Amino acid sequence: MSQFEMNNTRKKLAYLLSLFMVVTPQLANSQSLTTQGAATEHAEHSQTLGHETVTYSCPMHPEVTSHEPGKRCHICNMFLVEEEEEEKGEMDHSSHKMSQSIPEDHSEHEHMAQSAPTPADTVFNSAKPASLDEAVTIKFVCPMHAHIISDVPGTCPICGMNLEKVEVGGSGTEIQIDVSGDMQQALALKVARVEKDTLWKFVQTVGQIDYDESKINHIHARVTGWIEKLTIQSVGDKITKGQLLYEIYSPDLINAQDDFLLAQDTLRRTGKNSGYEDLLRKAGLRLELLGFNKSQIKALEKSKQTQYRVPFYAESDGIVKALTIRDGMYIQPATEIMSIVDLSHVWVIADVFENEQSWLEVGQAAEVSVPAMGLKGIEGKIDYIYPELDPVTRSLRVRIVLKNNKIELRPNTLAKINIFGGPNENILVIPQEALIQTGKENRVIVKLKNGSFTARKVTVGMLSQGKAEILDGLSEGELVITSGQFLLDSEASLKGSLMRLSSGHQH
């Protein structure tokens, strides 16, 4: 091949190569546009098909609905969202995968993002650092997303709600929160007036009916022997004074009776003798100490006959609380035969909170009710205040004595107790539900005259009857929030973050 033909062939190859390099990007770009157009048409087609079935509602007001995307709630201005969140999540996920499979021109996308700012850029980029020395700083905060903070009015880029104005002052200035009328209705805010009133030291608690321990009588035999006859059948039997309880055979009692009769016979035979008189007196005292009563000793002195089965009688009225013997049992002085309790008076042991112990004193009037038995308004008095608190419940026990002549009050029954103390007159009070108790301090939300709200620290005194005494922090006639105050308090607690924001820590 000649040199001329070789040069022509090289020129043709260079031309074809340059033509291929020019045409290939155009083909790729046209294919990308075709694919994106198909995906767009598919998305528009699917949105057109599902337009009639998809319902959008407000997260804060579910009754506000629409079938058109991108609408806002006419009450709170939030974006309406689809009701079926799971299906929407699956659709978004599939479309995300589809978008990943389609090549994009990143340089063009970055250029569009820089040229068209988003609502979030408008909110965040418009905030400018402010000095901490400013008297009042105005901030606009989203009620739903507290981290969305701006220096200019606008809407939240997340939920679409209008940003609420918050006034932040220096260290000595209160935080003022402005809430629109519609939002106040949505939060169901309720107010109460700070006023002067009288709080009674009224303690309402629960307790338990118990035996009067001073009326419990434990019966023991003072000799050894055998129970020959027992007249008591079971626990709970009523006992009357002088009633026969049991008969006992005891060699010790027989010997004591014989000694008494011998001393009596010796004195009678020898005449008056101071030594034998003293011996007879000691023999009678021995019988009395072993359980004989005076009438039994006189009967023995008259009959001059030893009793081998000695009877014992009840010394007072009562109810059998415990019975530990039966016929034929051998007993000793350590054996408790039975215990008898007088129920004409009972105790009520009440538990009082630790912070109310200073309200109590002996002799204070109390009213007891027993719901289980339908008994109400039983009057009594505090008889004793126990010297220590329960280490587990941190409560103070008080004892109330009640009359129980009809034996209506049964021990171990639960009771409701109202203890009436003295009045605390002419003090500032607010409803107790208005308090925000954090453990470190007590706060209330005060409604100002200009319609805004502020959080204020208060000093609380006594709490009684659903009201709280205010020692410092409020004045008579001011209005405090009793319902919905926790949401406003969370807004007011943004002061620290707003102050840090003002010092240059904005996002």
Short mmCIF file of C-alpha atoms in Angstrom, two decimals:
data_model
loop_
_atom_site.label_atom_id
_atom_site.label_comp_id
_atom_site.label_asym_id
_atom_site.label_seq_id
_atom_site.Cartn_x
_atom_site.Cartn_y
_atom_site.Cartn_z
CA MET A 1 0.00 0.00 0.00
CA SER A 2 1.31 3.43 -0.86
CA GLN A 3 1.96 6.20 1.54
CA PHE A 4 -0.95 8.21 0.22
CA GLU A 5 -3.49 5.44 0.79
CA MET A 6 -2.23 4.90 4.36
CA ASN A 7 -2.75 8.57 5.17
CA ASN A 8 -6.32 8.47 3.84
CA THR A 9 -7.12 5.42 5.95
CA ARG A 10 -5.80 7.09 9.12
CA LYS A 11 -7.90 10.20 8.45
CA LYS A 12 -11.06 8.10 8.05
CA LEU A 13 -10.41 6.25 11.36
CA ALA A 14 -9.81 9.52 13.23
CA TYR A 15 -13.02 10.94 11.84
CA LEU A 16 -15.07 7.89 12.87
CA LEU A 17 -13.56 7.93 16.37
CA SER A 18 -14.36 11.60 16.92
CA LEU A 19 -17.89 11.08 15.64
CA PHE A 20 -18.41 8.19 18.09
CA MET A 21 -17.21 10.29 21.05
CA VAL A 22 -19.63 13.06 20.22
CA VAL A 23 -22.73 10.92 19.62
CA THR A 24 -22.42 8.57 22.67
CA PRO A 25 -23.14 11.19 25.50
CA GLN A 26 -26.15 12.49 23.59
CA LEU A 27 -27.58 8.97 23.33
CA ALA A 28 -27.00 8.38 27.06
CA ASN A 29 -28.61 11.69 27.99
CA SER A 30 -31.66 11.00 25.81
CA GLN A 31 -32.02 7.54 27.37
CA SER A 32 -31.86 9.05 30.91
CA LEU A 33 -34.49 11.65 30.03
CA THR A 34 -36.69 8.93 28.54
CA THR A 35 -36.40 6.82 31.73
CA GLN A 36 -37.11 9.78 34.00
CA GLY A 37 -40.12 10.75 31.92
CA ALA A 38 -41.49 7.24 32.12
CA ALA A 39 -41.02 7.21 35.93
CA THR A 40 -42.71 10.61 36.22
CA GLU A 41 -45.61 9.50 34.07
CA HIS A 42 -45.89 6.34 36.16
CA ALA A 43 -45.94 8.32 39.45
CA GLU A 44 -48.51 10.78 38.06
CA HIS A 45 -50.58 7.92 36.77
CA SER A 46 -50.49 6.11 40.14
CA GLN A 47 -51.32 9.35 41.98
CA THR A 48 -54.22 9.97 39.58
CA LEU A 49 -55.56 6.46 40.14
CA GLY A 50 -55.27 6.70 43.97
CA HIS A 51 -56.42 10.31 44.28
CA GLU A 52 -59.97 9.36 45.11
CA THR A 53 -59.03 6.79 47.78
CA VAL A 54 -56.21 8.55 49.66
CA THR A 55 -57.42 10.70 52.58
CA TYR A 56 -55.25 13.29 54.28
CA SER A 57 -55.94 14.38 57.90
CA CYS A 58 -54.41 16.70 60.52
CA PRO A 59 -52.33 14.96 63.24
CA MET A 60 -53.62 17.43 65.85
CA HIS A 61 -57.21 17.66 64.61
CA PRO A 62 -58.28 14.34 63.02
CA GLU A 63 -61.63 15.80 62.05
CA VAL A 64 -59.94 18.05 59.48
CA THR A 65 -59.58 15.91 56.31
CA SER A 66 -58.95 16.40 52.61
CA HIS A 67 -58.39 14.33 49.46
CA GLU A 68 -55.80 16.73 48.03
CA PRO A 69 -52.13 16.45 49.01
CA GLY A 70 -50.20 19.42 50.35
CA LYS A 71 -53.16 21.00 52.14
CA ARG A 72 -52.86 22.57 55.61
CA CYS A 73 -55.14 22.41 58.64
CA HIS A 74 -57.21 25.56 58.98
CA ILE A 75 -56.93 25.37 62.80
CA CYS A 76 -53.23 24.77 63.52
CA ASN A 77 -51.75 25.18 60.01
CA MET A 78 -50.08 21.75 60.07
CA PHE A 79 -49.58 19.75 56.89
CA LEU A 80 -52.22 17.09 56.32
CA VAL A 81 -50.79 13.57 56.24
CA GLU A 82 -52.12 10.32 54.85
CA GLU A 83 -54.19 8.27 57.26
CA GLU A 84 -52.66 4.94 56.14
CA GLU A 85 -49.06 5.48 57.18
CA GLU A 86 -47.87 1.89 56.55
CA GLU A 87 -48.92 1.84 52.88
CA LYS A 88 -47.39 5.25 52.36
CA GLY A 89 -44.13 4.07 53.89
CA GLU A 90 -43.99 1.09 51.54
CA MET A 91 -44.72 3.28 48.49
CA ASP A 92 -42.07 5.80 49.51
CA HIS A 93 -39.57 3.01 50.04
CA SER A 94 -40.19 1.49 46.61
CA SER A 95 -39.96 4.86 44.91
CA HIS A 96 -36.71 5.47 46.77
CA LYS A 97 -35.28 2.26 45.36
CA MET A 98 -36.46 3.24 41.87
CA SER A 99 -34.78 6.61 42.19
CA GLN A 100 -31.54 4.91 43.18
CA SER A 101 -31.62 2.78 40.02
CA ILE A 102 -31.96 5.86 37.79
CA PRO A 103 -28.76 7.77 37.06
CA GLU A 104 -28.84 11.44 37.93
CA ASP A 105 -26.87 14.46 36.94
CA HIS A 106 -25.50 15.50 40.38
CA SER A 107 -24.04 18.74 39.21
CA GLU A 108 -27.40 19.90 37.90
CA HIS A 109 -29.14 18.77 41.14
CA GLU A 110 -26.67 20.70 43.30
CA HIS A 111 -27.16 23.78 41.17
CA MET A 112 -30.96 23.58 41.59
CA ALA A 113 -30.63 23.05 45.36
CA GLN A 114 -28.47 26.15 45.68
CA SER A 115 -30.72 28.27 43.53
CA ALA A 116 -34.04 27.22 45.19
CA PRO A 117 -33.83 27.43 49.05
CA THR A 118 -36.12 25.13 51.06
CA PRO A 119 -38.47 26.28 53.89
CA ALA A 120 -35.98 24.85 56.39
CA ASP A 121 -33.24 27.07 54.94
CA THR A 122 -35.52 30.06 55.31
CA VAL A 123 -36.12 29.30 58.97
CA PHE A 124 -32.62 28.32 60.02
CA ASN A 125 -30.57 30.76 57.93
CA SER A 126 -32.68 33.76 58.96
CA ALA A 127 -31.66 33.49 62.64
CA LYS A 128 -28.90 35.85 63.66
CA PRO A 129 -26.84 35.70 66.85
CA ALA A 130 -27.96 38.23 69.42
CA SER A 131 -26.14 39.68 72.40
CA LEU A 132 -26.78 38.36 75.89
CA ASP A 133 -27.01 41.92 77.13
CA GLU A 134 -30.20 42.65 75.20
CA ALA A 135 -33.19 43.48 77.38
CA VAL A 136 -35.70 41.37 75.45
CA THR A 137 -35.07 38.85 72.71
CA ILE A 138 -37.94 37.70 70.50
CA LYS A 139 -37.80 34.10 69.30
CA PHE A 140 -40.26 32.04 67.31
CA VAL A 141 -40.55 28.36 68.29
CA CYS A 142 -42.56 25.49 66.88
CA PRO A 143 -45.07 24.18 69.48
CA MET A 144 -44.55 20.60 68.25
CA HIS A 145 -40.81 20.66 67.56
CA ALA A 146 -39.02 22.73 70.18
CA HIS A 147 -35.68 22.59 68.36
CA ILE A 148 -37.12 24.62 65.47
CA ILE A 149 -36.22 28.18 66.54
CA SER A 150 -36.19 31.31 64.43
CA ASP A 151 -35.74 35.05 64.81
CA VAL A 152 -38.49 35.81 62.27
CA PRO A 153 -42.10 34.61 62.00
CA GLY A 154 -42.76 31.62 59.78
CA THR A 155 -43.91 28.06 59.68
CA CYS A 156 -42.27 24.87 60.87
CA PRO A 157 -40.52 23.06 57.99
CA ILE A 158 -41.41 19.71 59.56
CA CYS A 159 -45.10 19.93 60.48
CA GLY A 160 -46.11 23.26 58.94
CA MET A 161 -47.44 24.83 62.17
CA ASN A 162 -47.07 28.55 62.74
CA LEU A 163 -44.10 29.41 64.94
CA GLU A 164 -45.17 30.86 68.30
CA LYS A 165 -43.51 33.98 69.66
CA VAL A 166 -41.45 33.64 72.84
CA GLU A 167 -39.97 36.63 74.64
CA VAL A 168 -36.67 35.93 76.36
CA GLY A 169 -35.11 38.57 78.55
CA GLY A 170 -32.00 38.83 80.68
CA SER A 171 -31.39 36.97 83.90
CA GLY A 172 -33.89 39.08 85.81
CA THR A 173 -36.67 39.11 83.21
CA GLU A 174 -39.54 36.62 83.12
CA ILE A 175 -40.10 34.44 80.10
CA GLN A 176 -43.30 35.39 78.29
CA ILE A 177 -45.08 32.92 76.04
CA ASP A 178 -47.65 34.08 73.53
CA VAL A 179 -50.28 31.50 72.60
CA SER A 180 -53.00 32.21 70.08
CA GLY A 181 -56.65 31.89 71.00
CA ASP A 182 -57.13 28.84 68.79
CA MET A 183 -54.16 27.12 70.39
CA GLN A 184 -55.46 27.95 73.88
CA GLN A 185 -58.72 26.23 73.00
CA ALA A 186 -56.84 23.27 71.56
CA LEU A 187 -54.79 22.95 74.78
CA ALA A 188 -57.97 23.31 76.91
CA LEU A 189 -56.35 25.91 79.17
CA LYS A 190 -58.20 26.69 82.41
CA VAL A 191 -57.39 29.49 84.83
CA ALA A 192 -58.03 30.16 88.51
CA ARG A 193 -57.65 33.35 90.51
CA VAL A 194 -55.19 33.74 93.39
CA GLU A 195 -57.29 34.68 96.39
CA LYS A 196 -57.25 34.83 100.16
CA ASP A 197 -59.03 32.07 102.03
CA THR A 198 -59.01 29.99 105.21
CA LEU A 199 -57.41 26.56 105.18
CA TRP A 200 -58.28 24.14 107.94
CA LYS A 201 -55.75 21.68 109.25
CA PHE A 202 -57.95 18.87 108.08
CA VAL A 203 -56.44 15.38 107.98
CA GLN A 204 -58.27 12.70 106.02
CA THR A 205 -56.75 9.26 106.38
CA VAL A 206 -57.49 5.59 106.99
CA GLY A 207 -56.95 3.34 109.98
CA GLN A 208 -57.84 0.06 111.60
CA ILE A 209 -60.05 -0.78 114.57
CA ASP A 210 -58.18 -2.62 117.30
CA TYR A 211 -58.79 -3.93 120.82
CA ASP A 212 -58.36 -1.62 123.76
CA GLU A 213 -55.25 -3.25 125.11
CA SER A 214 -55.94 -1.93 128.61
CA LYS A 215 -59.15 -4.01 128.65
CA ILE A 216 -57.54 -7.38 127.83
CA ASN A 217 -57.42 -9.83 130.77
CA HIS A 218 -55.16 -12.89 130.56
CA ILE A 219 -56.18 -15.74 132.85
CA HIS A 220 -53.56 -18.12 134.26
CA ALA A 221 -53.84 -20.77 136.96
CA ARG A 222 -51.42 -20.14 139.82
CA VAL A 223 -51.13 -23.83 140.62
CA THR A 224 -50.57 -27.05 138.77
CA GLY A 225 -53.53 -29.35 138.21
CA TRP A 226 -56.10 -30.79 135.85
CA ILE A 227 -59.12 -29.10 134.26
CA GLU A 228 -62.15 -31.06 135.48
CA LYS A 229 -64.90 -28.88 133.99
CA LEU A 230 -64.75 -26.16 131.32
CA THR A 231 -67.85 -24.04 130.76
CA ILE A 232 -66.47 -21.96 127.83
CA GLN A 233 -67.03 -23.51 124.43
CA SER A 234 -65.11 -21.36 121.94
CA VAL A 235 -63.52 -18.03 121.12
CA GLY A 236 -66.06 -15.24 120.86
CA ASP A 237 -68.32 -16.39 123.72
CA LYS A 238 -69.67 -13.58 125.84
CA ILE A 239 -68.61 -13.57 129.48
CA THR A 240 -70.43 -11.87 132.37
CA LYS A 241 -68.90 -10.95 135.70
CA GLY A 242 -69.19 -13.80 138.23
CA GLN A 243 -69.78 -16.49 135.59
CA LEU A 244 -68.19 -19.91 136.23
CA LEU A 245 -65.27 -20.43 133.87
CA TYR A 246 -63.74 -23.77 134.87
CA GLU A 247 -63.13 -26.17 137.77
CA ILE A 248 -59.68 -27.50 138.59
CA TYR A 249 -58.29 -30.32 140.67
CA SER A 250 -54.99 -29.28 142.22
CA PRO A 251 -53.11 -30.88 145.17
CA ASP A 252 -51.64 -27.44 145.96
CA LEU A 253 -55.12 -25.97 146.47
CA ILE A 254 -56.16 -28.92 148.64
CA ASN A 255 -53.09 -28.46 150.88
CA ALA A 256 -53.76 -24.72 151.16
CA GLN A 257 -57.36 -25.35 152.21
CA ASP A 258 -56.27 -27.93 154.79
CA ASP A 259 -53.74 -25.50 156.26
CA PHE A 260 -56.42 -22.81 156.55
CA LEU A 261 -58.88 -25.16 158.30
CA LEU A 262 -56.12 -26.39 160.66
CA ALA A 263 -55.17 -22.84 161.67
CA GLN A 264 -58.84 -22.00 162.19
CA ASP A 265 -59.41 -25.09 164.39
CA THR A 266 -56.25 -24.43 166.43
CA LEU A 267 -57.28 -20.83 167.10
CA ARG A 268 -60.75 -21.94 168.19
CA ARG A 269 -59.36 -24.51 170.63
CA THR A 270 -56.68 -22.31 172.15
CA GLY A 271 -58.73 -19.16 172.34
CA LYS A 272 -57.49 -15.75 171.41
CA ASN A 273 -53.81 -15.95 170.62
CA SER A 274 -51.96 -13.42 168.55
CA GLY A 275 -49.68 -16.05 167.07
CA TYR A 276 -52.50 -18.32 165.89
CA GLU A 277 -54.51 -15.32 164.66
CA ASP A 278 -51.58 -14.28 162.50
CA LEU A 279 -51.23 -17.87 161.28
CA LEU A 280 -54.90 -17.95 160.27
CA ARG A 281 -54.56 -14.62 158.47
CA LYS A 282 -51.57 -15.85 156.48
CA ALA A 283 -53.39 -19.09 155.54
CA GLY A 284 -56.35 -17.06 154.21
CA LEU A 285 -53.99 -14.72 152.29
CA ARG A 286 -52.33 -17.77 150.72
CA LEU A 287 -55.71 -19.00 149.46
CA GLU A 288 -56.48 -15.57 148.03
CA LEU A 289 -53.15 -15.43 146.22
CA LEU A 290 -53.78 -18.88 144.72
CA GLY A 291 -57.05 -17.67 143.15
CA PHE A 292 -59.76 -17.93 145.83
CA ASN A 293 -62.02 -14.90 146.12
CA LYS A 294 -63.22 -13.58 149.48
CA SER A 295 -66.65 -15.20 149.21
CA GLN A 296 -65.04 -18.59 148.60
CA ILE A 297 -62.79 -18.14 151.65
CA LYS A 298 -65.81 -17.24 153.82
CA ALA A 299 -67.71 -20.25 152.48
CA LEU A 300 -64.74 -22.52 153.36
CA GLU A 301 -64.50 -21.00 156.82
CA LYS A 302 -68.20 -21.64 157.39
CA SER A 303 -68.46 -25.14 155.89
CA LYS A 304 -65.09 -26.39 157.19
CA GLN A 305 -65.01 -28.78 154.23
CA THR A 306 -62.13 -29.00 151.73
CA GLN A 307 -63.09 -28.57 148.05
CA TYR A 308 -61.31 -31.03 145.76
CA ARG A 309 -62.65 -29.43 142.53
CA VAL A 310 -62.14 -25.73 143.01
CA PRO A 311 -64.28 -23.43 140.78
CA PHE A 312 -62.97 -20.19 139.27
CA TYR A 313 -65.21 -17.29 138.17
CA ALA A 314 -64.94 -14.33 135.74
CA GLU A 315 -63.92 -11.05 137.32
CA SER A 316 -65.40 -8.78 134.57
CA ASP A 317 -67.60 -8.77 131.47
CA GLY A 318 -66.06 -9.35 128.08
CA ILE A 319 -65.55 -11.52 125.04
CA VAL A 320 -63.32 -14.59 124.89
CA LYS A 321 -60.38 -13.52 122.73
CA ALA A 322 -58.31 -16.71 123.05
CA LEU A 323 -58.95 -20.18 124.49
CA THR A 324 -56.06 -22.64 124.83
CA ILE A 325 -57.43 -25.39 127.12
CA ARG A 326 -59.98 -28.21 127.02
CA ASP A 327 -61.47 -30.58 129.57
CA GLY A 328 -58.95 -32.91 131.20
CA MET A 329 -55.85 -30.91 130.25
CA TYR A 330 -52.97 -30.62 132.67
CA ILE A 331 -52.02 -27.01 133.27
CA GLN A 332 -49.20 -25.11 134.92
CA PRO A 333 -48.83 -21.49 136.04
CA ALA A 334 -47.17 -20.70 132.68
CA THR A 335 -50.24 -21.96 130.77
CA GLU A 336 -52.57 -19.24 129.54
CA ILE A 337 -56.03 -20.68 130.06
CA MET A 338 -57.86 -17.94 128.16
CA SER A 339 -57.92 -14.19 127.52
CA ILE A 340 -60.98 -12.01 127.88
CA VAL A 341 -61.35 -8.53 126.37
CA ASP A 342 -63.86 -5.81 127.13
CA LEU A 343 -65.21 -4.33 123.87
CA SER A 344 -67.10 -1.43 125.45
CA HIS A 345 -64.22 0.74 124.20
CA VAL A 346 -62.04 0.17 121.12
CA TRP A 347 -59.00 1.81 119.64
CA VAL A 348 -58.64 3.15 116.11
CA ILE A 349 -55.02 3.30 114.94
CA ALA A 350 -54.70 5.87 112.14
CA ASP A 351 -51.72 6.59 109.86
CA VAL A 352 -50.98 10.27 109.22
CA PHE A 353 -48.59 11.63 106.60
CA GLU A 354 -45.26 12.91 107.83
CA ASN A 355 -45.87 16.49 106.68
CA GLU A 356 -49.15 16.64 108.66
CA GLN A 357 -47.80 15.53 112.03
CA SER A 358 -47.44 19.12 113.26
CA TRP A 359 -51.21 19.54 112.93
CA LEU A 360 -51.99 16.92 115.59
CA GLU A 361 -52.31 17.11 119.35
CA VAL A 362 -53.79 14.98 122.12
CA GLY A 363 -57.48 15.66 122.71
CA GLN A 364 -58.15 16.74 119.13
CA ALA A 365 -61.61 15.84 117.78
CA ALA A 366 -61.90 13.08 115.20
CA GLU A 367 -64.70 11.50 113.20
CA VAL A 368 -64.63 7.82 112.23
CA SER A 369 -66.64 6.04 109.53
CA VAL A 370 -66.73 2.32 108.75
CA PRO A 371 -68.02 1.91 105.17
CA ALA A 372 -68.06 -1.90 105.37
CA MET A 373 -70.57 -1.78 108.23
CA GLY A 374 -72.49 1.31 107.11
CA LEU A 375 -71.43 3.32 110.17
CA LYS A 376 -70.76 7.06 109.83
CA GLY A 377 -70.04 10.04 112.01
CA ILE A 378 -68.71 8.22 115.11
CA GLU A 379 -67.13 10.88 117.30
CA GLY A 380 -63.88 10.32 119.15
CA LYS A 381 -60.73 12.03 120.34
CA ILE A 382 -57.03 11.54 119.87
CA ASP A 383 -55.89 9.69 122.99
CA TYR A 384 -52.22 9.15 122.15
CA ILE A 385 -49.66 10.09 119.50
CA TYR A 386 -46.97 7.47 119.04
CA PRO A 387 -43.42 8.81 119.50
CA GLU A 388 -41.88 7.46 116.27
CA LEU A 389 -42.67 7.18 112.57
CA ASP A 390 -43.04 3.95 110.68
CA PRO A 391 -39.65 3.42 108.97
CA VAL A 392 -41.26 1.83 105.89
CA THR A 393 -44.33 3.99 105.19
CA ARG A 394 -42.92 7.20 106.78
CA SER A 395 -46.27 7.75 108.51
CA LEU A 396 -47.12 8.75 112.07
CA ARG A 397 -49.55 6.59 114.07
CA VAL A 398 -52.19 8.15 116.30
CA ARG A 399 -54.66 6.41 118.61
CA ILE A 400 -58.32 7.35 118.81
CA VAL A 401 -60.60 5.94 121.52
CA LEU A 402 -64.23 5.19 120.64
CA LYS A 403 -67.18 4.00 122.72
CA ASN A 404 -68.58 0.67 121.58
CA ASN A 405 -71.46 -0.04 123.91
CA LYS A 406 -73.48 -1.91 121.28
CA ILE A 407 -70.44 -3.97 120.16
CA GLU A 408 -70.89 -2.74 116.57
CA LEU A 409 -67.24 -1.96 115.93
CA ARG A 410 -65.26 -5.11 115.24
CA PRO A 411 -61.47 -5.20 115.61
CA ASN A 412 -59.30 -5.43 112.47
CA THR A 413 -61.95 -3.59 110.41
CA LEU A 414 -60.75 -0.75 108.17
CA ALA A 415 -62.07 2.73 108.89
CA LYS A 416 -61.94 6.22 107.41
CA ILE A 417 -60.83 8.97 109.78
CA ASN A 418 -61.26 12.74 109.61
CA ILE A 419 -59.22 14.73 112.10
CA PHE A 420 -60.14 18.38 112.54
CA GLY A 421 -57.45 20.90 113.47
CA GLY A 422 -57.31 24.65 113.77
CA PRO A 423 -57.78 27.15 110.92
CA ASN A 424 -55.09 29.02 109.01
CA GLU A 425 -56.88 32.25 108.18
CA ASN A 426 -56.42 35.01 105.61
CA ILE A 427 -53.75 33.34 103.46
CA LEU A 428 -53.12 33.29 99.70
CA VAL A 429 -54.31 30.02 98.16
CA ILE A 430 -54.46 28.46 94.70
CA PRO A 431 -55.85 25.11 93.50
CA GLN A 432 -53.36 22.36 94.18
CA GLU A 433 -53.55 21.12 90.59
CA ALA A 434 -51.98 24.40 89.42
CA LEU A 435 -48.66 23.46 91.04
CA ILE A 436 -45.86 22.02 88.92
CA GLN A 437 -43.78 20.08 91.46
CA THR A 438 -40.34 19.08 90.15
CA GLY A 439 -38.78 17.94 93.43
CA LYS A 440 -36.35 20.85 93.50
CA GLU A 441 -38.85 23.68 93.25
CA ASN A 442 -42.51 24.49 92.74
CA ARG A 443 -43.68 26.51 89.73
CA VAL A 444 -46.94 27.85 88.38
CA ILE A 445 -47.91 29.28 84.99
CA VAL A 446 -49.29 32.80 85.36
CA LYS A 447 -51.49 34.47 82.78
CA LEU A 448 -50.43 38.09 82.37
CA LYS A 449 -52.66 41.06 81.64
CA ASN A 450 -51.49 41.27 78.02
CA GLY A 451 -52.71 37.71 77.38
CA SER A 452 -49.29 36.06 77.42
CA PHE A 453 -48.07 33.46 79.93
CA THR A 454 -45.05 33.16 82.16
CA ALA A 455 -43.58 30.50 84.44
CA ARG A 456 -42.96 31.62 88.00
CA LYS A 457 -41.31 29.99 90.99
CA VAL A 458 -43.42 29.96 94.17
CA THR A 459 -42.92 29.02 97.83
CA VAL A 460 -45.63 26.66 99.06
CA GLY A 461 -46.92 26.36 102.62
CA MET A 462 -49.56 23.93 103.82
CA LEU A 463 -51.56 21.72 101.45
CA SER A 464 -55.13 20.96 102.51
CA GLN A 465 -58.55 20.29 101.00
CA GLY A 466 -57.22 20.45 97.45
CA LYS A 467 -55.69 23.91 97.90
CA ALA A 468 -52.14 25.12 98.40
CA GLU A 469 -50.93 28.02 100.54
CA ILE A 470 -48.60 30.41 98.67
CA LEU A 471 -46.00 32.10 100.86
CA ASP A 472 -44.09 33.90 98.10
CA GLY A 473 -44.20 34.37 94.32
CA LEU A 474 -47.81 35.39 93.66
CA SER A 475 -50.08 38.30 94.44
CA GLU A 476 -53.79 38.38 95.13
CA GLY A 477 -55.88 38.64 91.95
CA GLU A 478 -53.38 37.06 89.56
CA LEU A 479 -54.49 34.21 87.30
CA VAL A 480 -52.79 30.80 87.30
CA ILE A 481 -53.26 27.93 84.84
CA THR A 482 -54.85 24.79 86.32
CA SER A 483 -55.13 22.67 83.14
CA GLY A 484 -52.59 22.42 80.33
CA GLN A 485 -49.86 24.18 82.31
CA PHE A 486 -47.29 21.45 81.68
CA LEU A 487 -47.16 22.22 77.95
CA LEU A 488 -46.62 25.91 78.66
CA ASP A 489 -43.98 25.06 81.25
CA SER A 490 -42.08 23.04 78.66
CA GLU A 491 -42.13 26.10 76.40
CA ALA A 492 -40.82 28.26 79.23
CA SER A 493 -38.04 25.77 79.96
CA LEU A 494 -36.52 26.62 76.56
CA LYS A 495 -34.97 29.73 78.11
CA GLY A 496 -31.61 28.07 78.73
CA SER A 497 -31.36 26.73 75.18
CA LEU A 498 -32.47 30.08 73.73
CA MET A 499 -29.83 31.89 75.73
CA ARG A 500 -27.18 29.49 74.42
CA LEU A 501 -28.62 30.06 70.95
CA SER A 502 -28.22 33.81 71.38
CA SER A 503 -24.56 33.39 72.32
CA GLY A 504 -23.76 31.80 68.96
CA HIS A 505 -24.76 28.14 69.24
CA GLN A 506 -27.46 28.27 66.61
CA HIS A 507 -27.95 25.43 64.14
#
